[in-house]
Amino acid sequence: MDQKHGVEAQMEDLITFHDGQDLTISDILDAPGEVIGKSSYGTLYKALMQQSNKLRLLRFLRPVCSVRGEEFGDMIRLLGCTRHPNLVPLLGFYAGPRGEKLIVYPFYRQGNLAEFIRGGNGESHKWAIIYSISIGIAKGLEHLHTGFQNPIIHGNLKSKNILLDRNYQPYISDFGLPLLLNATAGQEMVEASAAEGYKAPELIKMRDATEETDIYSLGVILLELLSGKEPINENPTPDEDFYLPNFMRNAVLGHRIRDLFHPDILLSNSDDGGCQVTEERILKFFQLAMACCSPSPSLRPKIKQVLWKLEDIGK
């Protein structure tokens, strides 16, 4: 880790971490950027670093939305040193003279999981890829929940926050972001997640996300992978208020088993010796996803149980 000044100093400051040593202040500030995401607490850019000719993701945090003082600096250092094969690494952090903050991440050309699932790519209906992505997400979340002295709660886990490389290896992004935001901005993040269909029901009464609410969000993502459907209908009609976990429960009650998964999945066996698709495996996968989406937090499996059950499905 390379650091020149204190994180909260009212001057330009850049901290770089592993694989981010080529970053410079001028490169970050002068990089041509394209806005690819906006929220109440900041903006996400795709930017080309001029010196290294590498694409990076730059997340700008509005000064009024972030926590202050040593707490922010401590969390940046923790997140910057966090490395796992299924977590997006933090490469660098820039603090400007007016309190502006920029976090630098790698750019993944394959895009995010939501685009992959609903982008018309036939690969998204291959069981081996669905299974591999699910295992990777679970491993990344397991590290967040169990790999530190205190669990890191994601709080905004969704398919748009799962990035993919060219081999469809998944990387969880934006982990630890709620720890960098003040209470108001953090709550706005939770509400945004709810609007997209990933919010656990108990968060209606609670303010803070938990390990159990992360597991709920993971369950919704597993159902997305299996069905190819969006978690929620963003433009519902008076007669249709679609919500994926409820749709799946009703399909079971109505004995509409083939509504539980995309029909192309059963046609997707490969010759590479990987996890082959069977209706039994699909059913076990579905049951695990629905257990994660249990309305009762105490009935949801812990992340280690989720990972163990996923690995058992592949045997």
CSV table of C-alpha atoms in Angstrom, one decimal:
chain,number,residue,atom,x,y,z
A,1,MET,CA,0.0,0.0,0.0
A,2,ASP,CA,1.4,3.4,-1.0
A,3,GLN,CA,0.3,6.4,0.9
A,4,LYS,CA,1.5,10.0,0.7
A,5,HIS,CA,-0.9,11.9,3.0
A,6,GLY,CA,-3.6,11.3,5.5
A,7,VAL,CA,-6.9,10.3,3.9
A,8,GLU,CA,-8.9,13.2,5.4
A,9,ALA,CA,-6.2,15.9,4.7
A,10,GLN,CA,-7.6,18.9,2.8
A,11,MET,CA,-5.2,18.3,-0.1
A,12,GLU,CA,-4.9,16.0,-3.0
A,13,ASP,CA,-4.1,12.5,-1.8
A,14,LEU,CA,-3.8,9.1,-3.5
A,15,ILE,CA,-3.5,5.7,-1.8
A,16,THR,CA,-2.8,2.7,-4.1
A,17,PHE,CA,-3.1,-1.0,-3.3
A,18,HIS,CA,-2.0,-4.2,-5.0
A,19,ASP,CA,-2.3,-4.0,-8.8
A,20,GLY,CA,-3.0,-0.2,-8.6
A,21,GLN,CA,0.6,1.0,-8.3
A,22,ASP,CA,0.5,2.4,-11.8
A,23,LEU,CA,-2.2,4.9,-10.8
A,24,THR,CA,-1.4,8.6,-10.5
A,25,ILE,CA,-3.5,11.6,-9.5
A,26,SER,CA,-3.2,13.2,-12.9
A,27,ASP,CA,-4.1,10.0,-14.7
A,28,ILE,CA,-7.2,9.6,-12.6
A,29,LEU,CA,-8.4,13.2,-12.9
A,30,ASP,CA,-7.6,13.5,-16.6
A,31,ALA,CA,-9.0,10.2,-17.8
A,32,PRO,CA,-11.8,10.4,-20.3
A,33,GLY,CA,-14.8,9.0,-18.5
A,34,GLU,CA,-18.3,7.6,-19.5
A,35,VAL,CA,-21.1,7.6,-16.9
A,36,ILE,CA,-22.4,4.1,-16.5
A,37,GLY,CA,-24.3,4.5,-13.2
A,38,LYS,CA,-25.8,7.1,-10.9
A,39,SER,CA,-27.2,7.1,-7.4
A,40,SER,CA,-28.0,9.5,-4.7
A,41,TYR,CA,-24.6,9.0,-3.1
A,42,GLY,CA,-22.4,9.1,-6.2
A,43,THR,CA,-21.6,8.4,-9.8
A,44,LEU,CA,-19.8,5.4,-11.5
A,45,TYR,CA,-17.6,6.0,-14.5
A,46,LYS,CA,-15.8,3.9,-17.0
A,47,ALA,CA,-12.5,5.6,-17.6
A,48,LEU,CA,-9.4,5.0,-19.8
A,49,MET,CA,-6.2,5.7,-17.9
A,50,GLN,CA,-3.9,7.5,-20.3
A,51,GLN,CA,-0.5,6.4,-18.9
A,52,SER,CA,-1.3,2.6,-18.6
A,53,ASN,CA,-4.0,2.5,-21.4
A,54,LYS,CA,-6.2,0.5,-19.0
A,55,LEU,CA,-9.9,0.8,-18.5
A,56,ARG,CA,-10.9,1.3,-14.9
A,57,LEU,CA,-14.1,1.9,-12.9
A,58,LEU,CA,-14.1,5.2,-11.0
A,59,ARG,CA,-16.7,5.5,-8.2
A,60,PHE,CA,-17.2,9.1,-7.2
A,61,LEU,CA,-18.7,9.5,-3.7
A,62,ARG,CA,-20.4,12.8,-2.9
A,63,PRO,CA,-18.7,14.4,0.1
A,64,VAL,CA,-21.9,14.9,2.0
A,65,CYS,CA,-22.7,11.2,1.8
A,66,SER,CA,-19.6,9.7,3.2
A,67,VAL,CA,-18.5,9.1,6.8
A,68,ARG,CA,-15.7,11.4,8.1
A,69,GLY,CA,-12.5,11.1,10.1
A,70,GLU,CA,-10.3,8.2,10.9
A,71,GLU,CA,-13.2,5.7,10.4
A,72,PHE,CA,-13.3,6.4,6.7
A,73,GLY,CA,-9.5,5.9,6.3
A,74,ASP,CA,-9.5,2.7,8.4
A,75,MET,CA,-12.3,1.2,6.2
A,76,ILE,CA,-10.5,2.2,3.0
A,77,ARG,CA,-7.4,0.5,4.1
A,78,LEU,CA,-9.3,-2.7,5.1
A,79,LEU,CA,-11.1,-2.8,1.8
A,80,GLY,CA,-8.0,-2.0,-0.1
A,81,CYS,CA,-6.1,-5.0,1.4
A,82,THR,CA,-9.0,-7.4,0.8
A,83,ARG,CA,-8.3,-9.9,-1.9
A,84,HIS,CA,-10.4,-12.9,-3.0
A,85,PRO,CA,-10.9,-14.6,-6.4
A,86,ASN,CA,-14.6,-13.6,-6.3
A,87,LEU,CA,-14.4,-10.1,-5.0
A,88,VAL,CA,-13.7,-7.0,-7.1
A,89,PRO,CA,-10.4,-5.6,-5.7
A,90,LEU,CA,-10.0,-1.9,-4.7
A,91,LEU,CA,-7.0,-0.6,-6.6
A,92,GLY,CA,-6.8,3.0,-5.3
A,93,PHE,CA,-8.4,5.8,-3.5
A,94,TYR,CA,-8.2,9.5,-4.3
A,95,ALA,CA,-9.2,12.3,-1.9
A,96,GLY,CA,-9.5,15.8,-3.4
A,97,PRO,CA,-9.1,19.3,-1.7
A,98,ARG,CA,-12.8,19.9,-1.6
A,99,GLY,CA,-13.7,16.6,0.1
A,100,GLU,CA,-14.4,14.7,-3.1
A,101,LYS,CA,-13.6,11.0,-3.0
A,102,LEU,CA,-12.9,8.6,-5.9
A,103,ILE,CA,-12.5,4.8,-5.6
A,104,VAL,CA,-10.7,3.0,-8.4
A,105,TYR,CA,-11.6,-0.6,-9.4
A,106,PRO,CA,-10.7,-2.8,-12.4
A,107,PHE,CA,-13.1,-2.8,-15.4
A,108,TYR,CA,-14.6,-6.1,-16.5
A,109,ARG,CA,-15.5,-6.1,-20.2
A,110,GLN,CA,-18.0,-8.9,-19.9
A,111,GLY,CA,-20.2,-6.6,-17.9
A,112,ASN,CA,-22.5,-7.5,-15.0
A,113,LEU,CA,-24.6,-10.6,-14.3
A,114,ALA,CA,-27.9,-8.8,-15.0
A,115,GLU,CA,-26.8,-8.0,-18.5
A,116,PHE,CA,-25.6,-11.5,-19.0
A,117,ILE,CA,-28.8,-13.2,-17.8
A,118,ARG,CA,-31.1,-11.0,-19.9
A,119,GLY,CA,-28.8,-10.1,-22.8
A,120,GLY,CA,-30.0,-12.9,-25.1
A,121,ASN,CA,-26.7,-14.8,-24.7
A,122,GLY,CA,-27.3,-18.5,-24.9
A,123,GLU,CA,-24.4,-19.1,-22.5
A,124,SER,CA,-26.6,-17.8,-19.7
A,125,HIS,CA,-28.8,-20.9,-20.0
A,126,LYS,CA,-26.0,-23.4,-19.7
A,127,TRP,CA,-26.1,-25.3,-16.5
A,128,ALA,CA,-22.4,-25.6,-16.0
A,129,ILE,CA,-22.0,-21.8,-16.2
A,130,ILE,CA,-25.0,-21.1,-14.0
A,131,TYR,CA,-23.6,-23.5,-11.4
A,132,SER,CA,-20.1,-22.1,-11.6
A,133,ILE,CA,-21.3,-18.5,-11.2
A,134,SER,CA,-23.4,-19.5,-8.2
A,135,ILE,CA,-20.5,-21.2,-6.5
A,136,GLY,CA,-18.3,-18.2,-7.1
A,137,ILE,CA,-20.8,-15.7,-5.7
A,138,ALA,CA,-21.3,-17.9,-2.6
A,139,LYS,CA,-17.5,-18.1,-2.1
A,140,GLY,CA,-17.1,-14.4,-2.3
A,141,LEU,CA,-19.9,-13.8,0.1
A,142,GLU,CA,-18.6,-16.4,2.5
A,143,HIS,CA,-15.3,-14.5,2.6
A,144,LEU,CA,-17.1,-11.3,3.5
A,145,HIS,CA,-19.2,-12.9,6.2
A,146,THR,CA,-16.5,-15.1,7.8
A,147,GLY,CA,-13.1,-13.9,6.7
A,148,PHE,CA,-12.8,-10.9,9.0
A,149,GLN,CA,-12.9,-10.2,12.7
A,150,ASN,CA,-16.3,-8.6,12.1
A,151,PRO,CA,-18.5,-9.7,9.1
A,152,ILE,CA,-18.6,-7.3,6.2
A,153,ILE,CA,-22.3,-7.0,5.3
A,154,HIS,CA,-22.7,-6.2,1.6
A,155,GLY,CA,-26.2,-4.6,2.0
A,156,ASN,CA,-26.7,-4.1,-1.7
A,157,LEU,CA,-26.2,-7.5,-3.3
A,158,LYS,CA,-27.8,-7.8,-6.7
A,159,SER,CA,-27.0,-9.1,-10.2
A,160,LYS,CA,-25.9,-5.7,-11.3
A,161,ASN,CA,-23.2,-5.8,-8.6
A,162,ILE,CA,-21.8,-9.1,-9.8
A,163,LEU,CA,-19.2,-8.5,-12.6
A,164,LEU,CA,-18.0,-11.2,-15.0
A,165,ASP,CA,-14.7,-11.8,-16.7
A,166,ARG,CA,-14.4,-13.4,-20.1
A,167,ASN,CA,-14.5,-16.9,-18.5
A,168,TYR,CA,-17.7,-16.0,-16.6
A,169,GLN,CA,-15.9,-15.9,-13.3
A,170,PRO,CA,-18.1,-13.8,-11.0
A,171,TYR,CA,-16.7,-10.9,-8.9
A,172,ILE,CA,-18.8,-9.2,-6.2
A,173,SER,CA,-18.5,-5.4,-6.5
A,174,ASP,CA,-19.4,-2.6,-4.1
A,175,PHE,CA,-18.8,-4.7,-1.0
A,176,GLY,CA,-18.0,-2.5,2.0
A,177,LEU,CA,-19.6,0.5,0.4
A,178,PRO,CA,-22.2,1.0,3.1
A,179,LEU,CA,-19.3,1.3,5.6
A,180,LEU,CA,-18.0,4.3,3.7
A,181,LEU,CA,-21.4,6.1,3.7
A,182,ASN,CA,-23.2,8.0,6.4
A,183,ALA,CA,-26.5,6.7,7.9
A,184,THR,CA,-28.7,8.6,5.5
A,185,ALA,CA,-26.9,7.6,2.3
A,186,GLY,CA,-26.6,4.0,3.6
A,187,GLN,CA,-30.4,3.9,4.1
A,188,GLU,CA,-31.0,5.3,0.6
A,189,MET,CA,-28.8,2.4,-0.8
A,190,VAL,CA,-31.0,-0.1,1.0
A,191,GLU,CA,-34.2,1.5,-0.4
A,192,ALA,CA,-32.7,1.4,-3.9
A,193,SER,CA,-32.1,-2.3,-3.5
A,194,ALA,CA,-35.7,-2.8,-2.4
A,195,ALA,CA,-37.0,-1.0,-5.5
A,196,GLU,CA,-35.1,-3.6,-7.6
A,197,GLY,CA,-36.5,-6.6,-5.8
A,198,TYR,CA,-33.6,-7.7,-3.6
A,199,LYS,CA,-34.7,-6.4,-0.2
A,200,ALA,CA,-35.5,-8.9,2.6
A,201,PRO,CA,-38.9,-8.3,4.1
A,202,GLU,CA,-37.6,-7.6,7.6
A,203,LEU,CA,-35.8,-4.5,6.3
A,204,ILE,CA,-39.2,-2.8,6.2
A,205,LYS,CA,-38.9,-2.4,9.9
A,206,MET,CA,-35.1,-2.6,10.3
A,207,ARG,CA,-32.6,0.1,9.2
A,208,ASP,CA,-29.4,-2.0,9.0
A,209,ALA,CA,-28.7,-4.9,6.6
A,210,THR,CA,-27.5,-8.2,8.2
A,211,GLU,CA,-25.9,-11.5,7.1
A,212,GLU,CA,-29.5,-12.8,6.8
A,213,THR,CA,-30.6,-10.0,4.5
A,214,ASP,CA,-27.5,-10.6,2.3
A,215,ILE,CA,-28.5,-14.3,2.1
A,216,TYR,CA,-32.0,-13.2,1.0
A,217,SER,CA,-30.5,-11.2,-1.8
A,218,LEU,CA,-28.3,-14.1,-2.8
A,219,GLY,CA,-31.4,-16.3,-3.1
A,220,VAL,CA,-33.0,-13.8,-5.5
A,221,ILE,CA,-29.9,-13.9,-7.6
A,222,LEU,CA,-29.9,-17.7,-7.7
A,223,LEU,CA,-33.6,-17.6,-8.8
A,224,GLU,CA,-32.6,-15.1,-11.6
A,225,LEU,CA,-29.9,-17.4,-12.8
A,226,LEU,CA,-32.3,-20.4,-12.9
A,227,SER,CA,-35.3,-18.7,-14.5
A,228,GLY,CA,-33.7,-15.9,-16.6
A,229,LYS,CA,-36.4,-13.6,-15.2
A,230,GLU,CA,-36.0,-10.2,-13.6
A,231,PRO,CA,-36.7,-10.0,-9.8
A,232,ILE,CA,-39.5,-7.5,-10.2
A,233,ASN,CA,-41.6,-6.0,-12.8
A,234,GLU,CA,-40.5,-2.3,-12.8
A,235,ASN,CA,-43.7,-1.3,-14.7
A,236,PRO,CA,-46.5,-3.4,-13.2
A,237,THR,CA,-50.0,-3.3,-14.5
A,238,PRO,CA,-53.0,-3.2,-12.0
A,239,ASP,CA,-53.4,-6.9,-12.6
A,240,GLU,CA,-49.8,-7.9,-12.3
A,241,ASP,CA,-47.3,-7.0,-9.6
A,242,PHE,CA,-44.6,-9.5,-10.4
A,243,TYR,CA,-42.0,-10.5,-7.7
A,244,LEU,CA,-39.8,-13.4,-8.5
A,245,PRO,CA,-39.8,-15.3,-5.2
A,246,ASN,CA,-43.6,-15.1,-5.0
A,247,PHE,CA,-43.9,-16.2,-8.6
A,248,MET,CA,-41.7,-19.3,-7.8
A,249,ARG,CA,-43.8,-20.2,-4.7
A,250,ASN,CA,-47.0,-19.9,-6.8
A,251,ALA,CA,-45.5,-22.1,-9.5
A,252,VAL,CA,-44.8,-24.8,-6.9
A,253,LEU,CA,-48.3,-24.6,-5.5
A,254,GLY,CA,-49.7,-24.8,-9.0
A,255,HIS,CA,-47.5,-27.8,-9.9
A,256,ARG,CA,-46.0,-25.7,-12.7
A,257,ILE,CA,-42.6,-27.3,-12.3
A,258,ARG,CA,-41.3,-26.2,-15.7
A,259,ASP,CA,-41.9,-22.5,-14.7
A,260,LEU,CA,-39.1,-22.8,-12.2
A,261,PHE,CA,-36.3,-22.8,-14.7
A,262,HIS,CA,-35.5,-21.7,-18.3
A,263,PRO,CA,-36.3,-24.6,-20.7
A,264,ASP,CA,-33.0,-24.4,-22.4
A,265,ILE,CA,-31.1,-25.4,-19.3
A,266,LEU,CA,-32.1,-29.1,-19.7
A,267,LEU,CA,-30.5,-29.0,-23.2
A,268,SER,CA,-27.2,-27.6,-22.0
A,269,ASN,CA,-25.1,-30.6,-21.0
A,270,SER,CA,-21.5,-30.4,-22.2
A,271,ASP,CA,-18.8,-32.9,-22.9
A,272,ASP,CA,-16.2,-31.3,-20.6
A,273,GLY,CA,-16.8,-33.5,-17.6
A,274,GLY,CA,-18.2,-30.6,-15.6
A,275,CYS,CA,-21.4,-30.6,-13.5
A,276,GLN,CA,-24.0,-32.1,-15.8
A,277,VAL,CA,-27.6,-31.0,-15.6
A,278,THR,CA,-30.4,-33.1,-14.3
A,279,GLU,CA,-33.9,-32.3,-13.1
A,280,GLU,CA,-32.8,-33.5,-9.6
A,281,ARG,CA,-30.0,-31.0,-9.5
A,282,ILE,CA,-32.2,-28.2,-10.8
A,283,LEU,CA,-34.8,-29.0,-8.1
A,284,LYS,CA,-32.1,-29.0,-5.3
A,285,PHE,CA,-30.8,-25.7,-6.6
A,286,PHE,CA,-34.3,-24.2,-6.6
A,287,GLN,CA,-35.0,-25.5,-3.1
A,288,LEU,CA,-31.7,-23.9,-1.8
A,289,ALA,CA,-32.6,-20.6,-3.5
A,290,MET,CA,-36.0,-20.6,-1.9
A,291,ALA,CA,-34.6,-21.4,1.5
A,292,CYS,CA,-32.4,-18.3,1.1
A,293,CYS,CA,-35.6,-16.3,0.3
A,294,SER,CA,-37.5,-17.5,3.4
A,295,PRO,CA,-39.6,-14.7,4.8
A,296,SER,CA,-38.2,-15.7,8.3
A,297,PRO,CA,-34.5,-14.6,8.7
A,298,SER,CA,-33.9,-17.4,11.2
A,299,LEU,CA,-34.9,-20.1,8.6
A,300,ARG,CA,-32.4,-18.9,6.0
A,301,PRO,CA,-29.2,-20.9,5.8
A,302,LYS,CA,-25.8,-19.4,6.8
A,303,ILE,CA,-23.4,-18.7,3.9
A,304,LYS,CA,-21.3,-21.7,4.8
A,305,GLN,CA,-24.4,-23.9,4.5
A,306,VAL,CA,-25.3,-22.4,1.2
A,307,LEU,CA,-21.8,-23.1,-0.2
A,308,TRP,CA,-21.8,-26.6,1.2
A,309,LYS,CA,-25.2,-27.4,-0.4
A,310,LEU,CA,-24.1,-25.9,-3.7
A,311,GLU,CA,-21.0,-28.1,-3.7
A,312,ASP,CA,-23.1,-31.1,-2.8
A,313,ILE,CA,-25.4,-30.4,-5.8
A,314,GLY,CA,-22.3,-30.7,-8.1
A,315,LYS,CA,-21.2,-34.1,-6.7
